[in-house]
mmCIF file of C-alpha atoms in Angstrom:
data_model
loop_
_atom_site.group_PDB
_atom_site.id
_atom_site.type_symbol
_atom_site.label_atom_id
_atom_site.label_comp_id
_atom_site.label_asym_id
_atom_site.label_seq_id
_atom_site.Cartn_x
_atom_site.Cartn_y
_atom_site.Cartn_z
ATOM 1 C CA ASP A 1 -12.182 -26.387 -10.594
ATOM 2 C CA ASN A 2 -8.933 -25.136 -8.968
ATOM 3 C CA ILE A 3 -10.331 -21.605 -8.745
ATOM 4 C CA TYR A 4 -9.319 -19.777 -5.581
ATOM 5 C CA VAL A 5 -12.151 -17.710 -4.111
ATOM 6 C CA ASP A 6 -10.823 -14.899 -1.915
ATOM 7 C CA ALA A 7 -14.133 -14.304 -0.162
ATOM 8 C CA ILE A 8 -17.784 -15.149 -0.480
ATOM 9 C CA TYR A 9 -19.909 -12.234 0.662
ATOM 10 C CA LEU A 10 -23.074 -13.118 2.511
ATOM 11 C CA ASP A 11 -25.702 -10.527 3.221
ATOM 12 C CA ASN A 12 -29.445 -10.869 3.696
ATOM 13 C CA ASN A 13 -29.518 -14.582 2.956
ATOM 14 C CA ILE A 14 -28.361 -15.557 6.475
ATOM 15 C CA LYS A 15 -31.013 -16.965 8.770
ATOM 16 C CA GLU A 16 -31.428 -15.058 12.036
ATOM 17 C CA GLU A 17 -30.405 -18.050 14.190
ATOM 18 C CA GLU A 18 -27.167 -18.560 12.252
ATOM 19 C CA LYS A 19 -24.052 -16.666 13.245
ATOM 20 C CA GLU A 20 -21.740 -15.298 10.603
ATOM 21 C CA VAL A 21 -18.555 -13.214 10.500
ATOM 22 C CA GLN A 22 -16.737 -12.258 7.322
ATOM 23 C CA ILE A 23 -14.020 -9.965 6.017
ATOM 24 C CA ASN A 24 -15.767 -7.510 3.719
ATOM 25 C CA GLU A 25 -12.830 -5.427 2.516
ATOM 26 C CA ILE A 26 -9.313 -4.319 3.287
ATOM 27 C CA ASP A 27 -7.387 -1.149 2.570
ATOM 28 C CA TYR A 28 -3.600 -0.884 2.350
ATOM 29 C CA VAL A 29 -0.797 0.643 0.300
ATOM 30 C CA GLU A 30 0.460 -1.764 -2.375
ATOM 31 C CA SER A 31 3.934 -0.237 -2.647
ATOM 32 C CA THR A 32 5.945 1.525 0.050
ATOM 33 C CA TYR A 33 9.479 2.180 1.205
ATOM 34 C CA LEU A 34 11.818 0.755 3.800
ATOM 35 C CA ASN A 35 10.808 1.647 7.377
ATOM 36 C CA ASN A 36 7.760 3.631 6.235
ATOM 37 C CA GLU A 37 4.907 3.194 8.724
ATOM 38 C CA GLU A 38 2.088 1.356 6.958
ATOM 39 C CA GLN A 39 -1.100 -0.345 8.101
ATOM 40 C CA VAL A 40 -3.756 -2.632 6.728
ATOM 41 C CA TYR A 41 -7.341 -1.733 7.604
ATOM 42 C CA ALA A 42 -10.017 -4.429 7.548
ATOM 43 C CA VAL A 43 -13.783 -4.135 7.607
ATOM 44 C CA ILE A 44 -15.277 -7.192 9.280
ATOM 45 C CA GLN A 45 -18.996 -7.797 9.281
ATOM 46 C CA ALA A 46 -20.885 -9.819 11.884
ATOM 47 C CA ASN A 47 -24.587 -10.551 11.996
ATOM 48 C CA ASN A 48 -24.445 -10.983 15.817
ATOM 49 C CA THR A 49 -22.065 -10.127 18.626
ATOM 50 C CA ALA A 50 -19.143 -12.559 18.447
ATOM 51 C CA LYS A 51 -15.733 -13.143 19.969
ATOM 52 C CA ALA A 52 -13.020 -13.698 17.374
ATOM 53 C CA PHE A 53 -9.307 -13.752 16.673
ATOM 54 C CA VAL A 54 -8.023 -11.655 13.795
ATOM 55 C CA SER A 55 -4.597 -12.736 12.559
ATOM 56 C CA LEU A 56 -2.134 -11.251 10.101
ATOM 57 C CA TYR A 57 0.301 -13.588 8.343
ATOM 58 C CA LYS A 58 3.317 -12.509 6.341
ATOM 59 C CA ASP A 59 4.662 -15.145 3.951
ATOM 60 C CA ASP A 60 2.762 -17.863 5.900
ATOM 61 C CA THR A 61 4.234 -16.798 9.269
ATOM 62 C CA LEU A 62 2.012 -15.303 11.971
ATOM 63 C CA LEU A 63 2.979 -11.643 12.306
ATOM 64 C CA ARG A 64 0.283 -10.257 14.622
ATOM 65 C CA GLU A 65 -2.954 -11.402 16.243
ATOM 66 C CA LYS A 66 -5.761 -9.634 18.113
ATOM 67 C CA ALA A 67 -8.596 -10.988 20.223
ATOM 68 C CA VAL A 68 -11.673 -8.891 19.442
ATOM 69 C CA THR A 69 -15.335 -8.713 20.316
ATOM 70 C CA LEU A 70 -17.298 -7.985 17.165
ATOM 71 C CA VAL A 71 -20.554 -6.087 17.350
ATOM 72 C CA LYS A 72 -23.470 -6.709 15.021
ATOM 73 C CA GLY A 73 -22.743 -4.821 11.818
ATOM 74 C CA TYR A 74 -19.420 -3.496 10.586
ATOM 75 C CA ASN A 75 -16.211 -3.571 12.624
ATOM 76 C CA SER A 76 -12.898 -1.922 11.779
ATOM 77 C CA ILE A 77 -9.587 -3.600 12.651
ATOM 78 C CA SER A 78 -6.083 -2.437 11.747
ATOM 79 C CA PHE A 79 -2.604 -3.937 11.904
ATOM 80 C CA ASP A 80 0.842 -2.442 11.401
ATOM 81 C CA LEU A 81 2.613 -3.926 8.387
ATOM 82 C CA ASP A 82 6.278 -4.887 8.500
ATOM 83 C CA THR A 83 8.385 -2.561 6.340
ATOM 84 C CA SER A 84 11.727 -3.302 7.991
ATOM 85 C CA VAL A 85 12.957 -5.391 5.040
ATOM 86 C CA SER A 86 12.727 -4.628 1.334
ATOM 87 C CA GLY A 87 11.089 -7.059 -1.079
ATOM 88 C CA GLU A 88 7.672 -8.281 -2.189
ATOM 89 C CA PHE A 89 5.612 -9.905 0.546
ATOM 90 C CA ASN A 90 2.462 -12.006 0.609
ATOM 91 C CA TYR A 91 0.055 -11.245 3.434
ATOM 92 C CA GLU A 92 -3.051 -13.031 4.613
ATOM 93 C CA LEU A 93 -5.590 -11.588 7.001
ATOM 94 C CA LYS A 94 -7.696 -14.247 8.769
ATOM 95 C CA ILE A 95 -10.578 -14.166 11.194
ATOM 96 C CA SER A 96 -11.628 -17.136 13.297
ATOM 97 C CA SER A 97 -14.656 -17.422 15.536
ATOM 98 C CA ASP A 98 -16.531 -20.328 17.060
ATOM 99 C CA ASP A 99 -19.750 -18.498 16.204
ATOM 100 C CA ASP A 100 -19.396 -18.693 12.444
ATOM 101 C CA THR A 101 -21.502 -20.550 9.902
ATOM 102 C CA SER A 102 -19.190 -20.292 6.909
ATOM 103 C CA LYS A 103 -15.391 -20.321 7.123
ATOM 104 C CA PHE A 104 -14.987 -19.636 3.394
ATOM 105 C CA ASN A 105 -15.134 -15.861 3.778
ATOM 106 C CA ASN A 106 -12.676 -15.552 6.652
ATOM 107 C CA SER A 107 -9.458 -14.949 4.758
ATOM 108 C CA TYR A 108 -8.130 -12.166 2.543
ATOM 109 C CA LEU A 109 -4.867 -12.304 0.587
ATOM 110 C CA PHE A 110 -2.849 -9.246 -0.478
ATOM 111 C CA ASN A 111 0.694 -8.298 -1.507
ATOM 112 C CA GLN A 112 2.904 -5.379 -0.607
ATOM 113 C CA ALA A 113 6.194 -4.330 -2.190
ATOM 114 C CA VAL A 114 8.747 -2.583 0.016
ATOM 115 C CA SER A 115 11.434 -0.679 -1.890
ATOM 116 C CA GLU A 116 14.788 0.077 -0.365
ATOM 117 C CA LYS A 117 15.008 3.729 -1.368
ATOM 118 C CA VAL A 118 12.807 6.335 -2.970
ATOM 119 C CA LYS A 119 14.030 7.128 -6.492
ATOM 120 C CA MET A 120 13.774 10.858 -7.079
ATOM 121 C CA LEU A 121 14.309 13.134 -10.073
ATOM 122 C CA PHE A 122 15.558 16.490 -8.773
ATOM 123 C CA ILE A 123 15.547 19.270 -11.365
ATOM 124 C CA THR A 124 17.268 22.523 -10.477
ATOM 125 C CA GLU A 125 19.303 25.325 -12.007
ATOM 126 C CA VAL A 126 20.991 26.188 -8.687
ATOM 127 C CA GLU A 127 23.950 24.044 -7.656
ATOM 128 C CA SER A 128 23.468 24.737 -3.924
ATOM 129 C CA ASP A 129 20.028 23.053 -4.121
ATOM 130 C CA LYS A 130 21.801 19.762 -4.785
ATOM 131 C CA GLN A 131 23.660 19.910 -1.457
ATOM 132 C CA ALA A 132 20.498 20.992 0.363
ATOM 133 C CA ALA A 133 18.628 18.000 -1.059
ATOM 134 C CA ILE A 134 21.368 15.605 0.028
ATOM 135 C CA GLU A 135 21.219 17.048 3.562
ATOM 136 C CA LEU A 136 17.407 16.950 3.616
ATOM 137 C CA TYR A 137 16.871 13.425 2.271
ATOM 138 C CA GLY A 138 20.105 11.798 3.432
ATOM 139 C CA ASP A 139 20.446 8.177 2.416
ATOM 140 C CA THR A 140 16.685 7.556 2.261
ATOM 141 C CA CYS A 141 16.580 8.578 -1.404
ATOM 142 C CA GLU A 142 18.409 7.750 -4.574
ATOM 143 C CA ILE A 143 18.482 11.169 -6.231
ATOM 144 C CA ASP A 144 19.128 11.808 -9.922
ATOM 145 C CA PHE A 145 20.107 15.457 -10.263
ATOM 146 C CA ASN A 146 19.443 17.285 -13.486
ATOM 147 C CA ASN A 147 20.629 20.836 -14.052
ATOM 148 C CA LYS A 148 20.382 20.789 -17.851
ATOM 149 C CA LYS A 149 17.583 21.770 -20.151
ATOM 150 C CA ASP A 150 17.249 18.176 -21.398
ATOM 151 C CA VAL A 151 15.150 16.345 -18.839
ATOM 152 C CA PRO A 152 13.338 13.021 -19.153
ATOM 153 C CA TYR A 153 9.870 13.755 -20.482
ATOM 154 C CA THR A 154 8.226 10.527 -21.671
ATOM 155 C CA ILE A 155 6.055 8.392 -19.436
ATOM 156 C CA GLU A 156 8.489 5.530 -19.909
ATOM 157 C CA ASP A 157 11.453 7.640 -18.738
ATOM 158 C CA LEU A 158 9.565 9.182 -15.816
ATOM 159 C CA SER A 159 7.965 5.944 -14.586
ATOM 160 C CA LYS A 160 11.219 4.791 -12.990
ATOM 161 C CA TYR A 161 10.967 7.650 -10.477
ATOM 162 C CA ASP A 162 8.854 7.685 -7.322
ATOM 163 C CA GLU A 163 9.091 11.414 -6.691
ATOM 164 C CA PHE A 164 9.861 14.598 -8.600
ATOM 165 C CA VAL A 165 11.287 17.805 -7.196
ATOM 166 C CA LEU A 166 11.615 21.007 -9.191
ATOM 167 C CA SER A 167 13.575 23.680 -7.344
ATOM 168 C CA ASN A 168 14.554 27.126 -8.574
ATOM 169 C CA VAL A 169 13.845 26.248 -12.174
ATOM 170 C CA ASP A 170 11.684 27.915 -14.789
ATOM 171 C CA ILE A 171 9.949 24.920 -16.306
ATOM 172 C CA ARG A 172 9.310 26.819 -19.543
ATOM 173 C CA ASN A 173 13.077 26.792 -20.199
ATOM 174 C CA LEU A 174 13.226 22.995 -20.239
ATOM 175 C CA ASN A 175 13.223 21.192 -23.565
ATOM 176 C CA ASN A 176 9.915 19.374 -24.119
ATOM 177 C CA TYR A 177 8.419 20.959 -21.004
ATOM 178 C CA SER A 178 4.831 20.500 -22.196
ATOM 179 C CA GLN A 179 5.378 16.780 -22.793
ATOM 180 C CA PHE A 180 7.067 16.574 -19.377
ATOM 181 C CA ILE A 181 3.961 18.062 -17.732
ATOM 182 C CA ASP A 182 1.622 15.846 -19.766
ATOM 183 C CA SER A 183 3.587 12.754 -18.738
ATOM 184 C CA LEU A 184 3.430 13.764 -15.078
ATOM 185 C CA ASP A 185 -0.336 14.111 -15.397
#
C-alpha cells in the first residue's frame, strides 16, 4: 500500500532456533550547529550472539561502518554525526547480519538540521557587556543586542532565537517582562 515501515519490532514471538537482530531505538539531537560534536546512539537487540555490520549513511552515502559482535539482549552502538556543513541531512542507520531471520527491522531513518550560527538575543544595560560577548562568542553566534526597555516578548518573536543571555539587567524594568518570562517558559 506504499506505506513505509521504519521498523517491525519482534519480541517473544521468535522461535528459539531462529536468529534475529533488530534496531530497537535511536537517540540523537534533531537540530544542532556547525562543527558541534554530535552522535547518534542506537539500541540493537539480538536474540542470540551474532556478528554484524552497523552502517551509517548520510544522504545515501556511506559515512561510517563498524563490525560488531552482538550479545544476546540489548547492545548499544554510537556513531559521530557529520556537522561540518550546514543544512538538513537525511541519515539511515542499517544493521546487516547473516544470522538474521527478518531484514525488515534492520534500518532506521532520521533527519538532522545543522545551522550555521547560533542566533542569540543578548539583553543588557551595560555597553561593555556587548564587547565582552563579541570576544566570548566570536563568529560562532549571530548576536542581536538589545539595551532598551522594549524587548521581544511574544513566542513568535522569541522563537527565532536559539539562546538568550541577560546580563546586568533588572528584568523588572523591561516592558512586558512578565509576558517575556511566560514566553520563555
